[in-house]
Tab-separated table of C-alpha atoms and ligand atoms in Angstrom:
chain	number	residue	atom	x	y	z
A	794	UNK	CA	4.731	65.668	25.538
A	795	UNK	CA	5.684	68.913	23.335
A	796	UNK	CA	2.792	69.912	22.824
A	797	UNK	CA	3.824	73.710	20.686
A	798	UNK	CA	1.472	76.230	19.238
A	799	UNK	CA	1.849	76.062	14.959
A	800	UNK	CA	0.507	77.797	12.252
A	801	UNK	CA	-2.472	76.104	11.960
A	802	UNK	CA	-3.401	77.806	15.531
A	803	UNK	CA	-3.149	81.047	14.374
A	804	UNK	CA	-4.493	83.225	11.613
A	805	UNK	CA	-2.028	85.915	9.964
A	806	UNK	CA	-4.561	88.195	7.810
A	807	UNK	CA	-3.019	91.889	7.720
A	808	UNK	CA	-0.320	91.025	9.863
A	809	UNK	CA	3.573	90.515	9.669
A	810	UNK	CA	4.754	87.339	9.909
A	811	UNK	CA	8.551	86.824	10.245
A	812	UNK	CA	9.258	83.372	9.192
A	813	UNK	CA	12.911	81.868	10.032
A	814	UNK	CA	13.482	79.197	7.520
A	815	UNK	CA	16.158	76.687	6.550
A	816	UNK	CA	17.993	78.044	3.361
A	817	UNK	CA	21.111	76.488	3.850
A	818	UNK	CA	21.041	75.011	0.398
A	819	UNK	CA	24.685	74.244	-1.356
A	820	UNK	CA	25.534	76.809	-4.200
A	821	UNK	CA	28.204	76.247	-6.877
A	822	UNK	CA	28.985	79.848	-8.647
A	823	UNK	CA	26.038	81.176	-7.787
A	824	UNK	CA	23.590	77.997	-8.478
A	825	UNK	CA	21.664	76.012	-6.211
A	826	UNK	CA	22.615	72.342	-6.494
A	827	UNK	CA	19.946	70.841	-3.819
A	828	UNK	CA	16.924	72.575	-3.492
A	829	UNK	CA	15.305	70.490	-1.530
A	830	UNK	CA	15.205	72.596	1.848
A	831	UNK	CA	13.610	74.888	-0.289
A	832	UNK	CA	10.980	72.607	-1.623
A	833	UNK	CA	10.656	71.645	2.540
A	834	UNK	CA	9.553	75.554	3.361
A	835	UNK	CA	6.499	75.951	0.142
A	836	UNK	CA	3.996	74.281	2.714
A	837	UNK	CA	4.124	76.288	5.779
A	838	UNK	CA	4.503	79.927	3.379
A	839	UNK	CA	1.888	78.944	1.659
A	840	UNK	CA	-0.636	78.700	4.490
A	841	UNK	CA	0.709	82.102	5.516
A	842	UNK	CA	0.096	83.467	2.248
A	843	UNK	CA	-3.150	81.998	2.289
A	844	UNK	CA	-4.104	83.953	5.877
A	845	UNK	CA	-3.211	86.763	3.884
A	846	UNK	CA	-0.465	87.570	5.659
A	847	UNK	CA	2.389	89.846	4.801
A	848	UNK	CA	5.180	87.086	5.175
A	849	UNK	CA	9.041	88.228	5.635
A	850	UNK	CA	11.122	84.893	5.208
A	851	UNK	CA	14.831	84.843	7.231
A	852	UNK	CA	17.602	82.305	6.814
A	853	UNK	CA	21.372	81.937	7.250
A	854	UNK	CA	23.618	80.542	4.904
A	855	UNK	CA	26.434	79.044	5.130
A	856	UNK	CA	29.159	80.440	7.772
A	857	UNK	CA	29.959	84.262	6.376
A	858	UNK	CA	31.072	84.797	10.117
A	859	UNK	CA	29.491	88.334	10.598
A	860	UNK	CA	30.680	89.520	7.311
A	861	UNK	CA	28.920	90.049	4.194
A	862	UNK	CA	29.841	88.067	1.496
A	863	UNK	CA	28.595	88.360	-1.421
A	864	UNK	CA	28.951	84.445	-2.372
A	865	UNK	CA	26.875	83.712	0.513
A	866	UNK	CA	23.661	86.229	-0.469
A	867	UNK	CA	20.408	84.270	-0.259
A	868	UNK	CA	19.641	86.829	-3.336
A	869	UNK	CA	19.436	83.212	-5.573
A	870	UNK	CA	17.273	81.465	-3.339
A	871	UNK	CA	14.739	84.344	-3.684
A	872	UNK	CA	14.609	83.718	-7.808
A	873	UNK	CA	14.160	80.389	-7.159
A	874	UNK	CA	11.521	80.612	-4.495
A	875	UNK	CA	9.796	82.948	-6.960
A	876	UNK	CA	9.290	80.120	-9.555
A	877	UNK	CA	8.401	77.419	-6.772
A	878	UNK	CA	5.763	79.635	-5.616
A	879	UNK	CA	4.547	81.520	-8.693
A	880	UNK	CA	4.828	84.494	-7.538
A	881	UNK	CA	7.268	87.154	-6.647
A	882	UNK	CA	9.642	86.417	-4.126
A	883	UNK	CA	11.064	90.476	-3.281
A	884	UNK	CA	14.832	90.046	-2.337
A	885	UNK	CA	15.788	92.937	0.192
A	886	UNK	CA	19.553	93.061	-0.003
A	887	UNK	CA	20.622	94.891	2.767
A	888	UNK	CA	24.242	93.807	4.352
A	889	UNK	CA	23.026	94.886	8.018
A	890	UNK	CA	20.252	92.069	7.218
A	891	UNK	CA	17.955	94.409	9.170
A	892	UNK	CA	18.816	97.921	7.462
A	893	UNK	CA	17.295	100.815	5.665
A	894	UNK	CA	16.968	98.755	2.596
A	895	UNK	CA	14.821	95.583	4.155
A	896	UNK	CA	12.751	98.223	6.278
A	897	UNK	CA	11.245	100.091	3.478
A	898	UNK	CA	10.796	96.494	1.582
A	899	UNK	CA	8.857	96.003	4.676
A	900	UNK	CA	6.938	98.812	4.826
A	901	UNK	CA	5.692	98.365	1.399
A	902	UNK	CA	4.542	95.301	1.261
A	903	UNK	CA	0.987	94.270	0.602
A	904	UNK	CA	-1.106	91.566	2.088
A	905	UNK	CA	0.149	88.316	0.806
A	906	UNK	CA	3.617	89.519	-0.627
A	907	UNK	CA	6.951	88.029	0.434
A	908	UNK	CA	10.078	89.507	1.271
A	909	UNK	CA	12.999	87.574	1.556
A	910	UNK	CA	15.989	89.352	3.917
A	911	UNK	CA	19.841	88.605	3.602
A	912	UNK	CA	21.710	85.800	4.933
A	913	UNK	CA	21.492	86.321	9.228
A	914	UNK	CA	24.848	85.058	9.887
A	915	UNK	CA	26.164	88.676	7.906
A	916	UNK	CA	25.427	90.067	11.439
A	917	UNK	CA	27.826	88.939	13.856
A	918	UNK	CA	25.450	88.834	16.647
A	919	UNK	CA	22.986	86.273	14.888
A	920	UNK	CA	25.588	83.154	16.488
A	921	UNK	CA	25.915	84.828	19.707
A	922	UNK	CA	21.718	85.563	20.422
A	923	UNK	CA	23.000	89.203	20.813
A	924	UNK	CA	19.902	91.666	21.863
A	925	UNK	CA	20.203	94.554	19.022
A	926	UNK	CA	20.063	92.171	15.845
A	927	UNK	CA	17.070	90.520	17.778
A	928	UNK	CA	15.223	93.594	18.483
A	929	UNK	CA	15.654	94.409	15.184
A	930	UNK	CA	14.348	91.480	13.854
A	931	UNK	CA	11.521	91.690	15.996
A	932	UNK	CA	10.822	95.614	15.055
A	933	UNK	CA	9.884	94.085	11.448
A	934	UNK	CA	7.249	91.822	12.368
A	935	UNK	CA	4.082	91.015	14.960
A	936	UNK	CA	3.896	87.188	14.645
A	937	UNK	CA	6.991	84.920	14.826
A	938	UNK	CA	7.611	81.301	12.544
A	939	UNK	CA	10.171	79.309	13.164
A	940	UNK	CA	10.276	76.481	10.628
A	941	UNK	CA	13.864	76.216	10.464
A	942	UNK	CA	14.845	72.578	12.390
A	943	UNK	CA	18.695	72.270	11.349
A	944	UNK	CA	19.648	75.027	13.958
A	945	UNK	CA	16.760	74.511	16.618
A	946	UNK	CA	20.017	73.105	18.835
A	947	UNK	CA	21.271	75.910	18.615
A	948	UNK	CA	19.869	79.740	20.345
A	949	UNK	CA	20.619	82.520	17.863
A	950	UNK	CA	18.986	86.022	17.444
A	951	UNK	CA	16.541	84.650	14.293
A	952	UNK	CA	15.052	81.317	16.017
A	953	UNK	CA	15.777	82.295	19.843
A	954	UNK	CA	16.186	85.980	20.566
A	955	UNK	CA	13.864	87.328	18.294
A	956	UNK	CA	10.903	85.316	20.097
A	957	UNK	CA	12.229	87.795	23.333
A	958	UNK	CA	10.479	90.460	21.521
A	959	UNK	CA	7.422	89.118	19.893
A	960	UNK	CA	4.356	87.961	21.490
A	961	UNK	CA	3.254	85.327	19.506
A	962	UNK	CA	5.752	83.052	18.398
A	963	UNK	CA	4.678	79.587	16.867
A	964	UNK	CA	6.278	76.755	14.861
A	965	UNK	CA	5.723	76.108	11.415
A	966	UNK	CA	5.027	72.365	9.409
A	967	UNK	CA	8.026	71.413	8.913
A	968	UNK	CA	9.056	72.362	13.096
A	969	UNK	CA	6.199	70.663	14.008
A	970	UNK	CA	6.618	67.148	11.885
A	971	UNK	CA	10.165	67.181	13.840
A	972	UNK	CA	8.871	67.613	17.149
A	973	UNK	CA	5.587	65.071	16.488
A	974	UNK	CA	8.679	62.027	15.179
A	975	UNK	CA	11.965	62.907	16.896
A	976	UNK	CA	10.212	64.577	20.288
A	977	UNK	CA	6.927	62.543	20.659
A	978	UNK	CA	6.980	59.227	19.294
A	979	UNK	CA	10.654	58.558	20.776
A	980	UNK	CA	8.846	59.893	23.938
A	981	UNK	CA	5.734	57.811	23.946
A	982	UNK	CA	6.688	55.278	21.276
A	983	UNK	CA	4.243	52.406	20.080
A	984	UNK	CA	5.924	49.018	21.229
A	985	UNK	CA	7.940	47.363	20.149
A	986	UNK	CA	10.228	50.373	20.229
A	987	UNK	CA	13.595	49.427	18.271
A	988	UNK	CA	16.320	52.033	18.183
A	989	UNK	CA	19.704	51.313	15.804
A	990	UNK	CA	22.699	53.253	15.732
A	991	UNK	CA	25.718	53.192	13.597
A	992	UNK	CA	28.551	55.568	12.749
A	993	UNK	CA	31.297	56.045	13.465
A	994	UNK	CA	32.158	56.589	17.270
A	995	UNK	CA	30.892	55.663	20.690
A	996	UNK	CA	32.043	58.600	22.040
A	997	UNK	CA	29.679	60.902	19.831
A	998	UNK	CA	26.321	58.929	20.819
A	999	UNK	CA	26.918	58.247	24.831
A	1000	UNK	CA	24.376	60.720	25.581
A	1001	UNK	CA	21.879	59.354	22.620
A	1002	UNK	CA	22.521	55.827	23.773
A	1003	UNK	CA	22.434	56.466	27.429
A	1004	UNK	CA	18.713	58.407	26.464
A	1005	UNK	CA	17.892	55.641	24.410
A	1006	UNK	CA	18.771	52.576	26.519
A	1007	UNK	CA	15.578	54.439	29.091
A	1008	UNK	CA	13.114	54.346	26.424
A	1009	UNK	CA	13.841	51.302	23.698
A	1010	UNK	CA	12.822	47.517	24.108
A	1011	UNK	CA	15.518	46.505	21.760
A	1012	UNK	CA	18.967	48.784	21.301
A	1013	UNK	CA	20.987	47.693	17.716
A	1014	UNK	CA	24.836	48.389	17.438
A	1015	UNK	CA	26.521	48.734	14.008
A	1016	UNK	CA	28.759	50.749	12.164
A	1017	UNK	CA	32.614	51.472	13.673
A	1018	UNK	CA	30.990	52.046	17.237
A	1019	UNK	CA	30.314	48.362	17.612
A	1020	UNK	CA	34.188	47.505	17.656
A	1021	UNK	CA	34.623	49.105	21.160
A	1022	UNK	CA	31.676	47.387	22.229
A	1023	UNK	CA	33.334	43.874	20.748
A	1024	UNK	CA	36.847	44.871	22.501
A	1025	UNK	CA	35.163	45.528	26.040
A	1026	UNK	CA	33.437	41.820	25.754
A	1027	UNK	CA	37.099	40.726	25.198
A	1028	UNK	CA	36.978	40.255	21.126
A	1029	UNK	CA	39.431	41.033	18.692
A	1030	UNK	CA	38.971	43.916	16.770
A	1031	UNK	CA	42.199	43.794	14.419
A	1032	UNK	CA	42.789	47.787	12.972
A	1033	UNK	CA	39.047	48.176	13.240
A	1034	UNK	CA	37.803	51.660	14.584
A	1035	UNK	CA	38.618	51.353	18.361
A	1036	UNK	CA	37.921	54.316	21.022
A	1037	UNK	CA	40.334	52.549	24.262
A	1038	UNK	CA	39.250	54.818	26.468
A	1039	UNK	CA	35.505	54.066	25.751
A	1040	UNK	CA	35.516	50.313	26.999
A	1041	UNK	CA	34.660	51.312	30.319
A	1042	UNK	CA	31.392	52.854	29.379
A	1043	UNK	CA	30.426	49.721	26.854
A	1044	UNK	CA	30.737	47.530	29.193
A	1045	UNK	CA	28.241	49.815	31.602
A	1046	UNK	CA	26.171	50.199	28.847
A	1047	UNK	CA	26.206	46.540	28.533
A	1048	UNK	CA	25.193	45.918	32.165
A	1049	UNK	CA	22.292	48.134	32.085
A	1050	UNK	CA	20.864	46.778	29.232
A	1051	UNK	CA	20.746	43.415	31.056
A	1052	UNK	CA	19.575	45.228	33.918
A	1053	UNK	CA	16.532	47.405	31.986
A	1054	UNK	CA	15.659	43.975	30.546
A	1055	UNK	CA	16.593	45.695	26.755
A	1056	UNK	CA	17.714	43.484	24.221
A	1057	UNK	CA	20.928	45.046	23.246
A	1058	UNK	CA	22.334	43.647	19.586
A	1059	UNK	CA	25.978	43.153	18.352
A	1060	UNK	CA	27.600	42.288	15.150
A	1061	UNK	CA	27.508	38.721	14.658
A	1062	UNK	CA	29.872	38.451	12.283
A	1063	UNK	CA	31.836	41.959	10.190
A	1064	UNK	CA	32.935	42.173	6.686
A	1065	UNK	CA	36.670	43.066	7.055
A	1066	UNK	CA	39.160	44.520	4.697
A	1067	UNK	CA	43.150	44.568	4.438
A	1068	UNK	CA	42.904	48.484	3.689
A	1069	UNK	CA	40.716	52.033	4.062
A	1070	UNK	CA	39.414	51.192	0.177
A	1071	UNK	CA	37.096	49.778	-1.757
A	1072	UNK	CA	39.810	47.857	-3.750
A	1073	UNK	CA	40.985	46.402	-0.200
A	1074	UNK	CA	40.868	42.515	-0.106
A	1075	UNK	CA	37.522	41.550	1.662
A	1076	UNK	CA	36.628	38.255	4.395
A	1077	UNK	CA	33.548	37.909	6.212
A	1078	UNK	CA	35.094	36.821	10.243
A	1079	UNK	CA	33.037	35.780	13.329
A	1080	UNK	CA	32.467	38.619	16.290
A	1081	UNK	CA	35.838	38.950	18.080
A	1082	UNK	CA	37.449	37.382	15.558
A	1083	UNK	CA	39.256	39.932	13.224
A	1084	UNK	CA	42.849	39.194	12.370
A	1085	UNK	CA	45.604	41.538	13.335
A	1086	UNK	CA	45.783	44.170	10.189
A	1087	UNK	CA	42.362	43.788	9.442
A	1088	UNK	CA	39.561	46.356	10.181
A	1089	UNK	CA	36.069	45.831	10.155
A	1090	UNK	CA	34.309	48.477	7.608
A	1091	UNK	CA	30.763	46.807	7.399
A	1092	UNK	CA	28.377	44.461	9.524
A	1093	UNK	CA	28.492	40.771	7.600
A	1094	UNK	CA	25.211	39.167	5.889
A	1095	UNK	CA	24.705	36.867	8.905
A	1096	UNK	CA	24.299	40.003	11.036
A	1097	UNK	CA	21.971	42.407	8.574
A	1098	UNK	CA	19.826	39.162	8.614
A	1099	UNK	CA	19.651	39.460	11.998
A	1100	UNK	CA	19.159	43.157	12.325
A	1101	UNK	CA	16.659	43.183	9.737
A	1102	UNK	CA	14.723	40.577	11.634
A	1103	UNK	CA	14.393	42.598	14.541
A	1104	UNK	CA	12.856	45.312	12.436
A	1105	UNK	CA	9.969	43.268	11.081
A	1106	UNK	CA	7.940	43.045	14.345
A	1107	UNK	CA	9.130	46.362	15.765
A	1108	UNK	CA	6.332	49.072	15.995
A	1109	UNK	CA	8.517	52.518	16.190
A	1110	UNK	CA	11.848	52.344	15.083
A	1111	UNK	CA	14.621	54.901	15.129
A	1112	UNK	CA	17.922	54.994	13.266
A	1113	UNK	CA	21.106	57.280	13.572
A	1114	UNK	CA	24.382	56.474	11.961
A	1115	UNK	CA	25.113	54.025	9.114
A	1116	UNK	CA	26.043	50.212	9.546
A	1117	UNK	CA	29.291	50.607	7.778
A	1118	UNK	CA	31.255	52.654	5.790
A	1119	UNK	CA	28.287	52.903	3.142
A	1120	UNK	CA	30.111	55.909	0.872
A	1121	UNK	CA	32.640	52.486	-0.615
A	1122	UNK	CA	29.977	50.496	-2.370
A	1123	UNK	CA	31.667	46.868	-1.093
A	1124	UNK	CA	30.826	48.230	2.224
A	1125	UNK	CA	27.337	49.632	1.969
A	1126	UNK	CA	25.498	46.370	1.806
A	1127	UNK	CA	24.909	45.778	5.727
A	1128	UNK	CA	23.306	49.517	5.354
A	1129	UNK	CA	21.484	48.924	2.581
A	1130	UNK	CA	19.727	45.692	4.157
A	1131	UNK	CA	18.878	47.407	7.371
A	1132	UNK	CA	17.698	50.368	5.078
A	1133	UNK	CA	15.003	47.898	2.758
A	1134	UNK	CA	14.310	46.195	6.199
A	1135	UNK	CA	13.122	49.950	7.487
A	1136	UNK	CA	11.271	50.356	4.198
A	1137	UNK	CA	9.183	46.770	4.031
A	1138	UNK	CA	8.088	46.939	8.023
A	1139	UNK	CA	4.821	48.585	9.047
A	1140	UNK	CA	6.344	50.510	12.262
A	1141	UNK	CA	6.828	53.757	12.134
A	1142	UNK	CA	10.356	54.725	10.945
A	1143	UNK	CA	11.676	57.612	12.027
A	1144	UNK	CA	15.087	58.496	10.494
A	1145	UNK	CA	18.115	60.747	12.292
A	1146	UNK	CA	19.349	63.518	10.232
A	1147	UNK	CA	23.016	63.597	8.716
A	1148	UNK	CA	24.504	60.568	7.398
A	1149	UNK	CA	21.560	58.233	7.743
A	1150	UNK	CA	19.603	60.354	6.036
A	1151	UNK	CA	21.761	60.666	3.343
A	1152	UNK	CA	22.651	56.941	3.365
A	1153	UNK	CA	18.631	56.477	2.866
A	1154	UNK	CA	18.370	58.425	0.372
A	1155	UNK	CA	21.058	57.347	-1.741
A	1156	UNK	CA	20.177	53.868	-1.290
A	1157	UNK	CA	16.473	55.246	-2.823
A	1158	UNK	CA	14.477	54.421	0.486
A	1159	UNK	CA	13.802	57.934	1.604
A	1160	UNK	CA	10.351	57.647	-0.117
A	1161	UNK	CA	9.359	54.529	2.461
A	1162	UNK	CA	10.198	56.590	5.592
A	1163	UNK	CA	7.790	58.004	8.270
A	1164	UNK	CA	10.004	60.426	8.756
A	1165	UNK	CA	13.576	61.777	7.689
A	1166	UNK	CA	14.803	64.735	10.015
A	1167	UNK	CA	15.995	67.440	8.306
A	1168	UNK	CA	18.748	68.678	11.249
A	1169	UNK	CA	21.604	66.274	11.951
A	1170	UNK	CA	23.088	67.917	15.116
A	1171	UNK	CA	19.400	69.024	16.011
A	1172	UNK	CA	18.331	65.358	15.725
A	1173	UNK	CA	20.858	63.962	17.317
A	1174	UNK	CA	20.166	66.265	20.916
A	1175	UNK	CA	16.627	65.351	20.559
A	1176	UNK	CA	17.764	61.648	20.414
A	1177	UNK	CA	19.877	62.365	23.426
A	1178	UNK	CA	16.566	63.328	25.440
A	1179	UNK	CA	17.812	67.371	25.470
A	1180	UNK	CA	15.448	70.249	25.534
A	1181	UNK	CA	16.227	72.613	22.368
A	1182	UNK	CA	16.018	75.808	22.497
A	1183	UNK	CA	14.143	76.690	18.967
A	1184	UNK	CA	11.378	74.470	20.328
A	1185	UNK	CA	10.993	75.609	23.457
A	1186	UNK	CA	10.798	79.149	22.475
A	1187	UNK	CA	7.858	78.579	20.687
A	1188	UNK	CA	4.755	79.375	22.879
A	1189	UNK	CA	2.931	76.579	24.517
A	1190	UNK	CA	-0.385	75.748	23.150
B	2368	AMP	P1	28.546	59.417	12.337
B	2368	AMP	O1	28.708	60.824	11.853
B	2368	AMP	O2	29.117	59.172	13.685
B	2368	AMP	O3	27.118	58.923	12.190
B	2368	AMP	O4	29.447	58.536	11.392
B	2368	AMP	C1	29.197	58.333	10.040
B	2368	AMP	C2	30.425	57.804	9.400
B	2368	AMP	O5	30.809	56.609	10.031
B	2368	AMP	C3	30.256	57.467	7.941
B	2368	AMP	O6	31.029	58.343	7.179
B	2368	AMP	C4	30.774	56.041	7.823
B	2368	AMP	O7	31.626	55.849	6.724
B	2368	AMP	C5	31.547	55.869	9.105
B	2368	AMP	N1	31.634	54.456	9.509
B	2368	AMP	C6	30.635	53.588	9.630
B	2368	AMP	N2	31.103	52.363	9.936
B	2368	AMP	C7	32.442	52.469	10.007
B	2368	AMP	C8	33.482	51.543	10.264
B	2368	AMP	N3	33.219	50.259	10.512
B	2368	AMP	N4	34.752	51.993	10.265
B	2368	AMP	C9	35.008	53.289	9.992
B	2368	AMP	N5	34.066	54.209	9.738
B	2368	AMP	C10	32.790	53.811	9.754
């Protein structure tokens, strides 16, 4: 059980508070086209605010690779954080992130104001967890936030290194909903526990399904993955998405299902295409049954039936990686029916970050979730039963 120390355990009044959030928000010429990680960070400020805290907000945008570009400044995320929050967001534009400039918008600051530094990743050391950019970060603040779940996988200076320095280091709302749905209710599910994954290949999930086939009572196989699983039960998978060198492990994977007493679900039947495209022709074909020049781009109707089924007496369920090729609307149906299964059951559904997320949200389900993780690659590792290192540098309660 993760059981971290969060915001709500602490009270900030007259103190700094250096909170590392998730800004990574898409900008066209200078505009912010999603702000919905920014929406995602109001709770967890607020509350510092509240303390009466002096609150100094971090984030990295984008990939400016140690340079500072000025198309990658978070300088529009503070105007727009200004008019979520009503009140003034100070930008401190300072290309060394930590520099002369941010330290005296620092030092002024009141109780309750909030400073907003430049992107991280215009230091070179923030990717690498380099010592001098986290001492530095550290030298601005006593009390460390990290709300920021997209790069918990990974250990930089402004989620990992900076917590080197600073004595209390907690998580904030958003950190915490992640670690309560992707950490302890995988961990400790309610049962029926029904995991489903999708995507693309096997050879991205091994480690998730492999975690998963430990913890699940039943394990669901869609999307291109499931063809590798068809060929190493000796089916025919046409042109479909095939990983050869992957058989092996299906067929293990297989075997200890049967072996764990998990009930470990196939395509019954695919919708198959002539051609990568919407326009392709389209037939519905039995499992191991696609013709030669044919490639299976969605589950068929017999099989979302199925899935959905499965879903309806679950208790927890999990999902990572679409049932098809949902982006081509004649393929996006076996998705879609798994997605309005999710939404109509009363278990707990917990959604991977990434392109189920994006698939549930487009389909207009996101509002029926538990939970949708905000961090593909960081949901994925917690899938995969790994320790990351932006939670576990967050002080024990
Ligand atoms: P992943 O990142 O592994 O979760 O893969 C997501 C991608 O898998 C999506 O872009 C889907 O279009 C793709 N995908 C799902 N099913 C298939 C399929 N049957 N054949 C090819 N690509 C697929």
């Amino acid at each position: 059980m993760l059981n971290k120390k969060s915001v709500d355990d602490i009270n900030v009044k007259g103190q700094k508070v250096l909170v590392r959030c998730d800004f990574n928000v898409p900008l066209i010429d200078g505009k912010i086209t999603d702000e919905n990680r920014l929406v995602a960070a109001l709770p967890t400020i607020k509350k510092l605010v509240a303390d009466g805290g002096k609150i100094i907000l971090c984030s990295h945008l984008g990939k400016p690779k140690g340079q500072p570009l000025p198309e990658l400044s978070l300088a529009p995320v503070a105007v727009r954080l200004s008019e979520l929050l009503g009140q003034e967001v100070k930008f401190a534009a300072d290309d060394n992130v930590v520099g002369p400039n941010a330290k005296a918008a620092v030092d002024a600051m009141q109780d309750g104001d909030i400073v907003l530094l430049e992107n991280t990743r215009y230091r070179a050391e923030e990717t690498k967890n380099g010592e001098e950019f986290s001492k530095d970060l550290a030298s601005l603040c006593d009390v460390f936030v990290n709300d920021a779940f997209g790069t918990a996988h990974r250990a930089h200076c402004s989620n990992v290194g900076v917590t080197k320095y600073v004595d209390t280091a907690v998580v904030g709302y958003l950190m915490q909903k992640e670690i309560d749905f992707l950490g302890n209710a995988v961990n400790n599910p309610k049962r029926p526990f029904v995991a489903i994954l999708g995507g693309a290949k096997v050879s991205s999930k091994i480690s998730v399904i492999e975690n998963l086939l430990d913890k699940v009572d039943t394990l669901i196989i869609g999307g291109g993955m499931s063809y590798t699983f068809s060929k190493a039960q000796g089916g025919k998978v046409g042109n479909s998405l095939l990983e050869e060198d992957y058989c092996d492990y299906a067929s293990k994977m297989l075997d200890k299902a049967k072996e764990k007493g998990v009930k470990l679900l196939l395509p019954i039947d695919n919708v198959v295409a002539d051609d990568f495209s919407n326009d392709a022709h389209i037939q519905v074909v039995g499992r191991g049954d696609i013709p030669d020049g044919w490639q299976g781009l969605d589950i068929g109707p017999e099989t979302a039936k199925s899935y959905a089924e499965a879903v309806k007496t679950a208790k927890t369920v999990v999902w990572n990686g679409p049932m098809g090729c949902f982006e081509m609307p004649n393929f996006a149906a076996g998705t879609e029916e798994v997605a309005k299964a999710l939404s109509e059951t009363d278990a707990v559904t917990i959604i991977g970050g990434g392109d189920s997320a994006a698939a549930v949200n487009q389909l207009g389900y996101g509002d029926k979730m538990t939970h949708i993780s905000t961090g593909g690659g960081a949901s994925l590792e917690f899938l995969e039963g790994k320790e990351l290192p932006g939670v576990a540098a967050a002080n024990d309660k």
